[in-house]
Coordinates of C-alpha atoms and ligand atoms in Angstrom, one line a residue:
Chain A
M211 CA -7.2 195.1 65.4
T212 CA -6.6 198.4 63.5
W213 CA -9.3 198.9 61.6
H214 CA -12.8 199.9 63.5
V215 CA -16.4 200.2 61.5
S216 CA -16.7 204.7 61.1
E217 CA -19.9 206.4 63.5
D218 CA -21.4 206.9 59.8
D219 CA -21.3 203.4 58.3
L220 CA -22.1 202.1 62.6
R221 CA -25.4 204.5 61.6
L222 CA -25.8 203.6 58.5
Y223 CA -25.6 199.9 59.3
A224 CA -28.0 200.5 62.0
Q225 CA -30.3 201.7 60.0
G226 CA -29.4 198.7 57.5
E227 CA -28.6 201.0 54.7
L228 CA -25.2 199.7 54.5
A229 CA -24.8 198.0 51.0
P230 CA -21.5 195.2 50.3
P231 CA -18.9 194.8 50.4
L232 CA -18.8 197.5 53.1
L233 CA -22.0 195.4 54.9
W234 CA -19.9 192.4 54.8
S235 CA -16.7 194.0 56.7
A236 CA -18.6 195.1 59.1
D237 CA -20.6 192.4 59.5
A238 CA -17.2 190.1 59.9
H239 CA -15.8 192.7 62.1
L240 CA -18.9 193.4 64.3
T241 CA -19.3 190.1 65.3
G242 CA -14.9 190.0 66.3
C243 CA -15.5 193.5 68.2
A244 CA -16.9 194.0 71.5
P245 CA -16.0 197.4 71.7
C246 CA -17.9 198.1 67.7
R247 CA -20.9 196.4 69.6
A248 CA -20.5 198.7 72.2
R249 CA -20.5 201.7 70.4
L250 CA -23.6 200.0 68.1
A251 CA -25.5 199.6 70.8
E252 CA -25.3 203.2 71.7
T253 CA -25.5 204.4 67.7
A254 CA -29.1 203.5 67.4
D255 CA -32.4 203.2 68.8
P256 CA -33.5 200.7 70.2
V257 CA -36.6 199.7 67.3
A258 CA -33.6 200.1 64.6
L259 CA -31.2 198.0 66.9
D260 CA -33.4 195.2 66.8
A261 CA -33.3 194.5 63.5
A262 CA -30.0 195.0 63.2
W263 CA -29.3 192.6 66.0
E264 CA -31.6 190.4 63.8
R265 CA -29.9 191.1 60.2
L266 CA -26.2 190.8 61.8
D267 CA -27.9 187.5 63.6
A268 CA -29.3 186.5 59.6
E269 CA -25.8 187.2 58.0
L270 CA -23.4 185.1 60.3
D271 CA -25.7 182.4 58.6
A272 CA -25.1 183.2 55.2
P273 CA -22.2 181.8 54.6
R274 CA -19.1 183.6 53.3
P275 CA -19.4 184.9 49.4
S276 CA -16.4 183.5 47.5
T277 CA -14.0 184.7 46.0
V278 CA -15.0 185.2 42.8
E279 CA -18.6 186.8 44.5
R280 CA -16.6 188.9 46.3
L281 CA -14.6 190.7 43.7
L282 CA -18.0 190.9 41.7
V283 CA -19.6 192.7 44.5
R284 CA -16.2 195.0 44.7
L285 CA -17.1 195.6 40.7
G286 CA -20.6 196.7 41.8
V287 CA -22.4 194.4 40.7
A288 CA -25.6 193.6 43.0
D289 CA -24.8 190.2 45.4
H290 CA -28.1 188.7 44.1
T291 CA -26.7 189.2 40.7
A292 CA -23.4 188.1 41.8
R293 CA -24.4 184.6 42.7
L294 CA -26.7 183.6 39.9
L295 CA -23.4 184.5 38.7
A296 CA -21.6 182.2 40.9
A297 CA -24.0 179.5 39.7
T298 CA -22.9 179.7 36.5
P299 CA -21.3 176.3 35.6
V300 CA -18.8 177.1 32.8
L301 CA -17.2 179.7 35.1
R302 CA -16.3 176.6 37.5
R303 CA -12.3 177.1 38.4
S304 CA -12.4 173.5 36.2
W305 CA -14.1 174.8 33.0
L306 CA -11.1 178.1 33.6
L307 CA -8.4 175.9 34.0
S308 CA -9.5 173.2 30.7
V309 CA -9.6 176.1 28.4
L310 CA -6.8 178.2 29.5
F311 CA -4.5 174.8 29.4
L312 CA -6.9 175.0 25.4
L313 CA -5.6 178.3 24.3
V314 CA -1.6 177.8 25.4
M315 CA -1.9 174.9 23.8
T316 CA -2.6 176.4 20.8
V317 CA -0.6 179.6 21.3
L318 CA 2.3 176.4 20.9
A319 CA 1.2 175.0 18.7
V320 CA 1.0 178.2 16.2
R321 CA 4.3 179.5 16.8
M322 CA 5.6 175.9 16.4
V323 CA 3.7 176.7 12.8
G324 CA 4.3 180.0 12.6
Q325 CA 0.6 180.7 11.2
P326 CA -2.2 181.8 13.3
M327 CA -4.8 179.9 11.4
L328 CA -5.8 177.3 14.3
F329 CA -5.5 179.9 17.1
L330 CA -8.4 182.6 14.7
A331 CA -10.4 178.8 13.9
L332 CA -10.7 178.1 17.6
A333 CA -10.8 181.1 19.5
P334 CA -14.4 182.5 18.4
L335 CA -15.4 178.7 19.2
L336 CA -14.5 179.1 22.8
P337 CA -17.1 181.8 23.3
L338 CA -19.9 180.2 22.4
A339 CA -19.3 176.9 23.9
G340 CA -18.9 179.0 27.3
V341 CA -22.0 180.5 26.4
A342 CA -24.2 178.0 25.3
L343 CA -23.1 175.9 28.0
S344 CA -24.0 178.3 31.3
Y345 CA -27.8 178.2 30.5
G346 CA -29.7 175.2 30.1
P347 CA -30.7 171.5 30.9
S348 CA -27.5 170.7 29.7
L349 CA -24.9 171.5 32.3
D350 CA -27.0 173.8 34.2
P351 CA -28.2 171.0 37.1
T352 CA -31.0 173.4 38.1
Y353 CA -32.7 174.6 35.5
E354 CA -35.3 173.0 35.9
M355 CA -36.1 175.3 38.9
A356 CA -35.3 178.0 36.8
V357 CA -37.1 177.9 34.4
V358 CA -40.2 177.5 37.1
A359 CA -39.1 180.7 38.6
P360 CA -40.3 184.1 37.6
L361 CA -37.0 185.2 36.8
H362 CA -37.1 186.2 33.5
G363 CA -34.9 183.8 31.9
F364 CA -33.6 185.8 28.8
R365 CA -32.4 187.7 31.9
L366 CA -30.8 184.8 33.6
L367 CA -28.9 183.9 30.1
M368 CA -28.3 187.5 29.9
I369 CA -26.3 187.6 32.6
R370 CA -24.7 184.7 32.3
T371 CA -23.5 185.7 28.3
V372 CA -22.0 188.5 29.9
A373 CA -20.4 187.1 32.3
V374 CA -19.0 183.6 29.8
L375 CA -17.9 186.5 26.9
T376 CA -16.5 188.7 29.1
A377 CA -15.0 185.8 30.7
G378 CA -13.8 184.4 27.0
L379 CA -12.8 187.3 25.6
V380 CA -10.0 188.6 28.4
C381 CA -8.8 184.5 28.2
N382 CA -8.5 184.9 24.0
G383 CA -7.4 188.3 24.4
A384 CA -4.8 186.7 26.7
A385 CA -3.6 184.6 23.6
T386 CA -3.8 187.2 21.4
L387 CA -0.8 189.1 22.8
A388 CA 1.0 185.9 23.1
L389 CA 1.2 186.3 19.5
P390 CA 2.1 189.8 19.2
G391 CA 4.2 188.6 15.4
Y392 CA 0.6 189.2 14.0
G393 CA -0.6 192.7 14.3
L394 CA -4.3 193.4 13.6
L395 CA -5.2 189.7 12.9
A396 CA -4.6 188.5 15.6
V397 CA -7.7 189.8 16.8
A398 CA -9.8 189.0 13.4
W399 CA -11.2 186.5 15.8
L400 CA -13.5 188.8 17.4
L401 CA -16.1 190.1 15.0
P402 CA -16.7 186.6 14.2
A403 CA -17.2 185.2 18.4
L404 CA -19.6 187.4 18.8
A405 CA -21.2 186.4 15.5
L406 CA -21.0 182.5 16.3
T407 CA -22.1 183.0 19.9
G408 CA -25.1 185.5 19.0
T409 CA -26.2 183.3 16.1
G410 CA -25.9 180.2 18.7
L411 CA -28.2 181.6 20.7
A412 CA -31.2 183.3 18.5
L413 CA -31.4 179.5 17.1
S414 CA -31.1 178.2 20.7
T415 CA -34.8 178.6 21.3
R416 CA -35.6 176.7 18.1
L417 CA -33.0 174.2 18.3
G418 CA -32.3 173.3 22.2
S419 CA -29.3 174.3 23.7
V420 CA -26.9 171.7 22.4
L421 CA -28.2 171.8 18.0
A422 CA -28.3 174.9 17.6
P423 CA -24.5 175.9 18.8
S424 CA -23.0 172.5 17.7
L425 CA -25.2 173.8 14.1
V426 CA -23.1 177.2 14.0
G427 CA -20.1 176.0 14.8
G428 CA -19.4 173.4 12.3
G429 CA -20.9 175.7 10.3
W430 CA -17.6 177.7 11.3
L431 CA -15.7 174.6 11.0
A432 CA -16.7 174.0 7.0
L433 CA -16.5 177.7 6.4
L434 CA -13.3 177.8 7.4
A435 CA -12.3 174.9 5.3
V436 CA -14.0 175.8 1.9
G437 CA -11.7 178.9 2.5
E438 CA -9.1 176.5 3.0
L439 CA -9.6 174.8 -0.8
Q440 CA -10.5 178.5 -2.7
T441 CA -6.9 180.6 -1.1
R442 CA -3.7 180.3 -2.1
T443 CA -1.5 179.3 0.2
H444 CA -0.1 182.2 2.7
E445 CA -3.3 184.6 1.6
T446 CA -5.8 184.9 4.2
L447 CA -8.8 182.9 4.6
A448 CA -12.0 184.5 3.8
P449 CA -13.3 185.0 7.4
F450 CA -10.4 187.2 8.4
T451 CA -10.0 189.7 5.7
A452 CA -12.0 193.3 6.0
A453 CA -14.6 191.9 4.0
G454 CA -15.1 188.8 5.9
Q455 CA -15.1 191.2 9.2
A456 CA -17.2 193.5 8.0
A457 CA -19.5 190.6 6.8
A458 CA -19.2 188.7 10.8
A459 CA -20.4 192.1 12.6
G460 CA -23.5 192.6 10.1
V461 CA -24.0 188.6 11.4
A462 CA -24.1 189.7 15.0
A463 CA -25.7 192.4 14.8
V464 CA -28.2 190.9 13.0
A465 CA -28.2 187.7 15.7
A466 CA -28.7 190.0 18.5
L467 CA -31.8 191.9 17.3
L468 CA -33.2 188.7 16.4
L469 CA -32.2 187.2 20.0
Y470 CA -33.5 190.8 21.8
Q471 CA -37.0 190.3 19.5
G472 CA -37.2 186.4 20.8
R473 CA -36.5 187.1 24.5
D474 CA -39.7 185.9 25.8
R475 CA -39.6 182.6 24.4
F476 CA -37.1 181.9 27.3
D477 CA -39.7 181.7 29.4
A478 CA -42.9 180.1 27.0
R479 CA -40.6 176.4 27.3
P480 CA -37.6 175.0 28.1
L481 CA -34.3 174.5 25.7
G482 CA -34.9 170.6 24.9
G483 CA -35.6 168.1 27.4
F484 CA -34.4 167.7 31.6
R485 CA -32.2 166.1 32.9
D486 CA -33.0 162.7 33.8
G487 CA -36.6 163.8 32.1
G488 CA -38.8 160.5 32.1
A489 CA -36.8 157.9 29.4
V490 CA -34.7 160.6 28.1
Chain B
M54 CA -52.8 190.4 45.9
T55 CA -55.6 188.6 43.0
T56 CA -54.5 184.8 43.9
A57 CA -56.9 184.3 47.3
S58 CA -59.8 186.0 45.6
A59 CA -61.2 182.2 43.4
S60 CA -61.8 180.5 47.1
A61 CA -61.5 183.1 49.5
S62 CA -65.3 183.7 48.9
G63 CA -66.3 180.0 49.9
P64 CA -65.8 177.5 53.0
V65 CA -62.7 176.9 54.3
P66 CA -61.7 173.3 53.8
G67 CA -61.8 172.2 58.1
H68 CA -59.3 169.6 59.3
G69 CA -62.4 167.3 60.4
G70 CA -63.8 167.3 56.9
R71 CA -61.1 165.7 54.7
G72 CA -63.3 163.8 52.3
A73 CA -65.2 167.5 51.7
S74 CA -62.8 169.6 49.3
G75 CA -63.0 173.9 49.2
P76 CA -63.6 175.1 45.9
A77 CA -61.4 174.4 43.4
T78 CA -58.0 176.3 42.7
V79 CA -56.7 174.6 40.1
T80 CA -58.6 173.6 36.4
A81 CA -56.9 171.5 34.6
T82 CA -59.1 170.5 31.5
D83 CA -58.4 167.7 28.9
L84 CA -54.2 168.5 29.0
S85 CA -52.4 166.2 26.8
L86 CA -48.7 165.5 26.0
R87 CA -47.1 163.5 24.0
F88 CA -43.1 162.6 23.1
G89 CA -42.8 161.4 19.8
G90 CA -45.3 158.1 20.1
T91 CA -45.7 157.9 23.5
R92 CA -48.9 159.9 25.2
A93 CA -47.6 160.5 28.6
L94 CA -50.5 163.1 29.6
D95 CA -53.7 161.8 27.3
G96 CA -56.5 164.5 28.3
V97 CA -55.8 165.0 32.3
S98 CA -58.7 166.5 33.8
L99 CA -58.8 167.4 37.4
R100 CA -59.8 170.0 40.1
L101 CA -57.7 171.0 42.8
S102 CA -58.3 172.5 46.2
H103 CA -56.8 174.5 49.2
G104 CA -55.0 170.8 50.9
V105 CA -53.2 168.2 50.3
T106 CA -53.8 165.9 46.7
G107 CA -51.7 162.7 46.6
L108 CA -51.1 161.8 43.2
L109 CA -50.5 157.7 42.5
G110 CA -49.9 155.6 39.4
P111 CA -46.7 153.3 38.6
N112 CA -43.6 153.8 36.6
G113 CA -44.2 156.4 33.6
A114 CA -47.8 156.7 34.4
G115 CA -47.2 160.5 34.3
K116 CA -47.2 161.4 37.5
T117 CA -43.7 163.7 36.3
T118 CA -45.1 165.6 33.4
L119 CA -48.3 166.0 34.7
L120 CA -46.3 168.1 37.8
R121 CA -44.2 169.9 35.0
V122 CA -47.0 170.8 33.0
L123 CA -49.0 172.0 36.4
A124 CA -45.7 174.2 37.3
T125 CA -45.3 175.9 34.2
A126 CA -41.9 173.8 33.3
V127 CA -43.4 172.0 30.2
P128 CA -46.1 173.5 28.1
P129 CA -48.8 170.9 27.0
D130 CA -49.6 169.9 23.5
G131 CA -53.3 170.3 24.3
G132 CA -55.7 171.5 26.6
R133 CA -55.7 174.2 29.1
F134 CA -55.2 175.0 33.4
T135 CA -56.1 177.7 35.4
A136 CA -53.7 177.8 38.9
L137 CA -55.0 180.6 41.7
G138 CA -56.8 182.3 39.6
H139 CA -54.1 182.5 36.4
D140 CA -53.8 181.0 33.3
P141 CA -49.9 180.2 32.3
G142 CA -51.2 180.0 29.0
T143 CA -50.6 184.3 28.6
P144 CA -47.2 185.5 29.4
S145 CA -48.3 187.5 32.1
G146 CA -50.4 184.9 33.8
R147 CA -47.4 182.2 33.9
L148 CA -45.4 184.8 35.3
A149 CA -47.8 185.5 37.9
L150 CA -48.5 181.5 38.6
R151 CA -44.3 181.2 39.0
R152 CA -44.8 184.1 41.9
T153 CA -46.5 181.9 43.5
L154 CA -45.4 178.6 42.9
G155 CA -43.0 176.3 44.8
Y156 CA -41.9 173.5 42.9
L157 CA -39.8 170.6 43.9
P158 CA -38.5 168.2 41.3
Q159 CA -38.0 164.6 40.9
N160 CA -34.5 164.3 41.1
P161 CA -33.5 167.9 41.5
G162 CA -30.6 169.2 40.5
F163 CA -28.0 170.5 42.4
H164 CA -24.8 172.9 42.2
P165 CA -22.1 170.4 44.3
D166 CA -19.9 173.5 45.7
F167 CA -23.2 175.4 46.9
T168 CA -23.9 174.5 50.6
A169 CA -27.4 174.4 51.5
F170 CA -28.0 177.6 52.6
D171 CA -26.3 178.9 49.0
F172 CA -28.5 176.6 47.1
V173 CA -32.3 178.4 48.9
D174 CA -29.9 181.3 48.2
Y175 CA -29.4 180.7 45.0
V176 CA -33.6 179.8 44.0
A177 CA -34.3 182.3 46.3
I178 CA -32.7 184.8 44.2
L179 CA -34.7 182.8 41.0
K180 CA -37.8 183.7 43.2
E181 CA -36.9 187.1 42.9
L182 CA -36.3 188.1 46.3
T183 CA -33.7 190.6 46.0
D184 CA -33.3 192.6 49.3
R185 CA -30.4 191.3 51.0
T186 CA -31.8 190.6 54.5
A187 CA -35.2 190.0 53.4
R188 CA -34.2 187.2 51.3
L189 CA -31.5 186.0 54.5
G190 CA -34.2 185.9 56.7
E191 CA -36.8 183.4 54.6
V192 CA -33.9 181.5 53.6
R193 CA -33.3 180.5 57.4
R194 CA -36.7 179.9 58.0
V195 CA -37.3 177.6 55.2
L196 CA -33.8 175.8 56.4
E197 CA -35.3 175.4 60.0
A198 CA -38.4 174.7 58.7
V199 CA -36.5 171.1 57.0
D200 CA -35.0 170.8 60.5
L201 CA -31.3 171.6 58.4
S202 CA -30.7 174.6 60.0
E203 CA -27.2 172.8 61.8
V204 CA -25.9 171.9 58.0
R205 CA -26.7 174.9 56.0
G206 CA -23.1 175.6 56.0
K207 CA -22.2 172.1 54.0
R208 CA -21.5 171.6 50.6
L209 CA -24.2 170.0 48.9
K210 CA -21.9 167.2 47.6
R211 CA -21.2 166.4 51.6
L212 CA -24.7 166.0 52.9
S213 CA -27.1 162.7 52.6
G214 CA -29.1 162.1 50.0
G215 CA -32.3 162.7 52.0
M216 CA -30.7 165.9 53.7
R217 CA -30.5 166.8 50.1
Q218 CA -34.5 165.6 49.5
R219 CA -34.5 168.5 52.6
V220 CA -32.8 170.7 50.8
A221 CA -34.8 170.9 48.0
L222 CA -38.0 171.1 49.8
A223 CA -36.7 173.9 51.5
A224 CA -35.9 175.7 48.3
A225 CA -39.5 174.8 47.2
L226 CA -41.3 176.8 50.6
V227 CA -39.1 179.6 49.8
G228 CA -41.3 182.7 49.2
D229 CA -44.9 180.6 50.8
P230 CA -45.6 179.8 47.8
G231 CA -49.6 179.2 46.9
F232 CA -49.6 176.4 45.2
L233 CA -47.1 173.7 45.8
V234 CA -45.8 171.4 43.8
L235 CA -44.3 168.1 45.3
D236 CA -42.5 164.9 42.9
E237 CA -41.5 161.8 45.4
P238 CA -40.7 164.6 47.9
T239 CA -40.7 162.2 51.0
V240 CA -38.7 159.3 48.5
G241 CA -35.3 158.8 50.2
L242 CA -36.3 159.4 53.2
D243 CA -35.8 157.5 56.5
P244 CA -39.2 156.5 58.5
E245 CA -38.4 159.6 60.9
Q246 CA -37.9 162.4 58.5
R247 CA -41.1 160.6 56.7
M248 CA -43.1 161.1 59.8
R249 CA -41.8 165.0 59.4
F250 CA -41.5 165.2 56.2
R251 CA -45.8 164.5 56.5
E252 CA -46.0 167.1 59.2
L253 CA -44.7 169.8 57.0
I254 CA -46.4 169.0 54.2
A255 CA -49.4 169.0 55.8
Q256 CA -49.1 172.5 57.4
A257 CA -48.5 173.6 54.4
G258 CA -51.6 172.5 52.6
E259 CA -53.6 174.6 55.5
G260 CA -54.7 177.2 52.9
R261 CA -52.5 176.7 50.6
T262 CA -52.7 174.1 47.6
V263 CA -50.7 171.3 47.6
L264 CA -50.0 168.5 44.8
L265 CA -48.1 165.6 45.9
S266 CA -47.0 162.6 43.8
T267 CA -46.0 159.4 45.6
H268 CA -45.7 155.8 45.5
Q269 CA -46.7 154.6 48.9
T270 CA -50.0 154.6 49.5
E271 CA -49.4 155.3 53.2
D272 CA -48.8 158.8 52.9
V273 CA -51.6 159.2 50.8
A274 CA -53.8 157.8 53.8
M275 CA -52.2 159.6 56.1
L276 CA -52.2 163.0 54.1
C277 CA -54.3 164.0 51.6
H278 CA -57.8 164.7 51.8
R279 CA -57.6 164.1 48.4
V280 CA -56.4 161.4 45.6
V281 CA -55.8 161.1 41.7
V282 CA -54.7 157.9 40.0
L283 CA -52.7 158.4 37.1
A284 CA -52.5 155.4 34.5
R285 CA -50.8 155.8 31.1
G286 CA -51.6 159.4 30.9
R287 CA -55.4 158.9 31.6
V288 CA -56.6 159.6 35.4
R289 CA -58.5 156.9 36.9
F290 CA -59.3 157.6 39.8
E291 CA -60.3 161.3 41.1
G292 CA -62.1 161.4 44.8
A293 CA -61.1 160.9 49.0
P294 CA -59.2 158.6 50.0
A295 CA -61.7 156.6 51.8
E296 CA -63.0 156.0 48.5
L297 CA -60.6 154.9 47.4
T298 CA -61.0 152.8 49.8
A299 CA -64.1 152.2 49.7
R300 CA -63.4 150.4 45.9
A301 CA -61.6 147.3 47.4
A302 CA -64.6 147.1 49.8
G303 CA -65.6 142.7 50.1
R304 CA -62.7 142.5 47.8
V305 CA -60.0 141.7 49.9
W306 CA -60.3 138.1 51.7
S307 CA -57.8 136.1 53.6
S308 CA -56.9 132.2 52.2
A309 CA -54.5 129.5 53.5
E310 CA -53.8 128.8 49.8
R311 CA -52.9 131.3 47.5
D312 CA -56.2 132.2 45.8
P313 CA -55.3 131.4 41.9
N314 CA -58.5 133.4 41.6
A315 CA -57.2 136.8 42.6
L316 CA -55.8 139.3 40.6
A317 CA -53.4 139.5 43.4
G318 CA -52.3 137.2 46.0
W319 CA -49.5 137.3 48.8
R320 CA -48.2 135.7 52.1
T321 CA -48.6 138.2 54.6
G322 CA -46.2 138.1 57.9
M323 CA -48.5 136.5 59.4
G324 CA -48.6 133.3 57.2
A325 CA -51.9 133.2 55.6
F326 CA -52.5 135.0 51.8
R327 CA -53.9 138.3 51.6
N328 CA -55.9 138.7 48.1
V329 CA -57.5 141.3 46.3
G330 CA -60.1 140.4 43.3
D331 CA -63.1 138.8 43.6
P332 CA -63.9 136.9 46.6
P333 CA -65.1 133.4 46.2
K334 CA -68.1 132.1 48.3
G335 CA -67.5 132.1 51.4
A336 CA -64.3 133.8 51.4
D337 CA -63.3 135.1 54.9
L338 CA -63.0 138.8 54.2
V339 CA -61.2 141.4 55.6
E340 CA -61.4 144.8 56.0
P341 CA -59.7 146.7 53.2
T342 CA -57.1 149.5 52.9
L343 CA -56.0 152.1 50.2
E344 CA -53.7 150.0 49.0
D345 CA -56.1 147.2 47.9
G346 CA -58.4 149.8 46.4
Y347 CA -55.5 151.4 44.4
L348 CA -54.5 147.9 42.9
L349 CA -58.3 147.6 41.9
V350 CA -58.5 151.2 40.5
L351 CA -55.4 150.1 38.2
D352 CA -57.2 146.9 37.4
G353 CA -58.8 148.3 34.3
D354 CA -55.6 148.5 32.8
D355 CA -53.7 145.0 33.3
A356 CA -50.5 146.6 31.7
A357 CA -50.3 149.1 34.2
V358 CA -49.8 146.9 37.7
G359 CA -46.3 146.3 37.9
A360 CA -45.9 148.3 34.9
Ligands
ATP192 N1 -38.4 164.1 27.8 C1 -39.1 163.1 27.8 N2 -39.0 162.3 26.2 C2 -39.7 161.2 26.5 N3 -40.4 161.2 26.4 C3 -40.6 161.1 27.7 C4 -40.9 162.2 27.9 N4 -40.7 162.9 29.2 C5 -41.5 161.6 29.7 N5 -41.6 161.0 29.2 C6 -42.5 159.1 28.7 O1 -43.4 160.0 29.0 C7 -44.3 158.4 30.3 C8 -44.7 159.8 31.6 O2 -43.0 159.6 31.9 P1 -43.3 160.6 33.3 O3 -41.4 160.6 33.5 O4 -44.1 161.2 33.7 O5 -43.7 159.1 34.7 P2 -44.2 158.6 36.3 O6 -45.5 158.7 36.6 O7 -43.0 160.5 36.7 O8 -43.0 157.5 36.4 P3 -41.9 157.6 37.5 O9 -43.2 156.8 38.7 O10 -41.2 156.1 37.5 O11 -41.6 158.7 38.4 C9 -42.8 157.8 30.4 O12 -43.5 156.7 29.1 C10 -41.9 158.2 29.6 O13 -41.3 157.2 29.4
MG193 MG1 -42.3 160.4 38.0

């Protein structure tokens, strides 16, 4: 073994003040390294030491956090927040893989047709769907427990929204890089994506976590269809023009404001019914 | 905390005095909730005190709905309730109640990739236990309480249904809640585990308020100091289990053939028929059980029996 716990870390560890991820490395190391355990025993005063042993004991029970969680903690996310994120259904590998698959197919199609509209129409829908599915009864199997827990629903929603939005935007961004020929037009999905996601969330406390994003997504497609009919060929669709982008930014801002103002509703009543609820 | 103040002044219900109930810790008045045309709760009023109260009722009686309302999972359409001195009708009261609440839903959902430990840890975080060391200690404690320390590292999808039920109970016990709401906690457990569960729930009922729904009248007979019978969204009975049994005094008899006048009758393992209802003259009366009392209470509501 080449690495050992440093004196400083050992002292912090004994006092229970070492934070993850260093804490985890120390735990993992101490369980396997007798010399370091001996040094720990010398470092600490007996009372603190008892606490440290107890903590080490508890820590050994805790399963090693998943790769995603460890990564998040390394990025500076608190370990409890990382665990809340790890429970987000749409951040599971199977979901991310299907999103990537969809994007790859779209990029291929765009390259074949030589027209980016398909991608621009789809890209804003992905974050909308991802965010809608990550909070609420439809996909979160423990939603009923989350509702009655003291942690604010809005806080949980925001933690997951930020994560899903980041993941979605990164996926979209990667797809954009695969379409270098279109210049700035290829990122025209970003503001509509924020507008749709914000509107979907703001409406979810009234319409439920399925109907709200469905209506918003449907509205988006309808808007594009109408635009398509009214524009002459080879002209950019309205939402992706400068005026359309400004409108999308406006909608996103208003939706964010409304969402924030209605934040307490997420605690007052569940979004839609529960799974297995009665006759439903 | 203010939670104990409502009850601290009154007498503590003794272990022997199961029939006696202490001061009310949960008071519900006229709760109602409709789903479309269904009145799932139709003016439910009840009082709970420290100790375990059983909630009996046929399928669709409204038990789960009532427990969800009391656990603040859904607000009622009408009526109000207070629990441990908190009024969940206000945002601050609701939060305060949620901080001292343990809830086991009828169909607790799981993240299948989580281990038992991960899952309880996740619920502990939802319950605002952010300090890592304290949280891990608490998770260990509750897993030990439900006798699952051995399998804590196993993924939930690899555990048996009864084990998952125990994981869910462990999650409900996190943070030592003062008000425990358990929806059919003993369903799917083998007899040995059911006994352990009863022990555990009885223990939790000491100095805490526990409300559990069940279809097993034995759960109530062995565990509860009070029982509420619900049918079609209304309270049909509220009192001590002994009182419910007493409802059937003189109304249970045994006969060689099925008695056509009985409300319910079945052949027992001994060969004779056991009848519940209005006995004929000179009938061979037998000792009633809680279940007989329950059947008779539901009798006022024909559709409820066996619905
Ligand atoms: N989310 C819902 N939407 C519509 N109807 C519902 C909903 N939840 C419950 N109900 C109805 O309310 C009534 C009470 O249901 P509830 O689940 O509370 O019964 P229960 O007593 O728990 O039954 P069980 O013993 O089968 O668990 C039933 O008629 C049910 O169909
Ligand atoms: Mg039920």
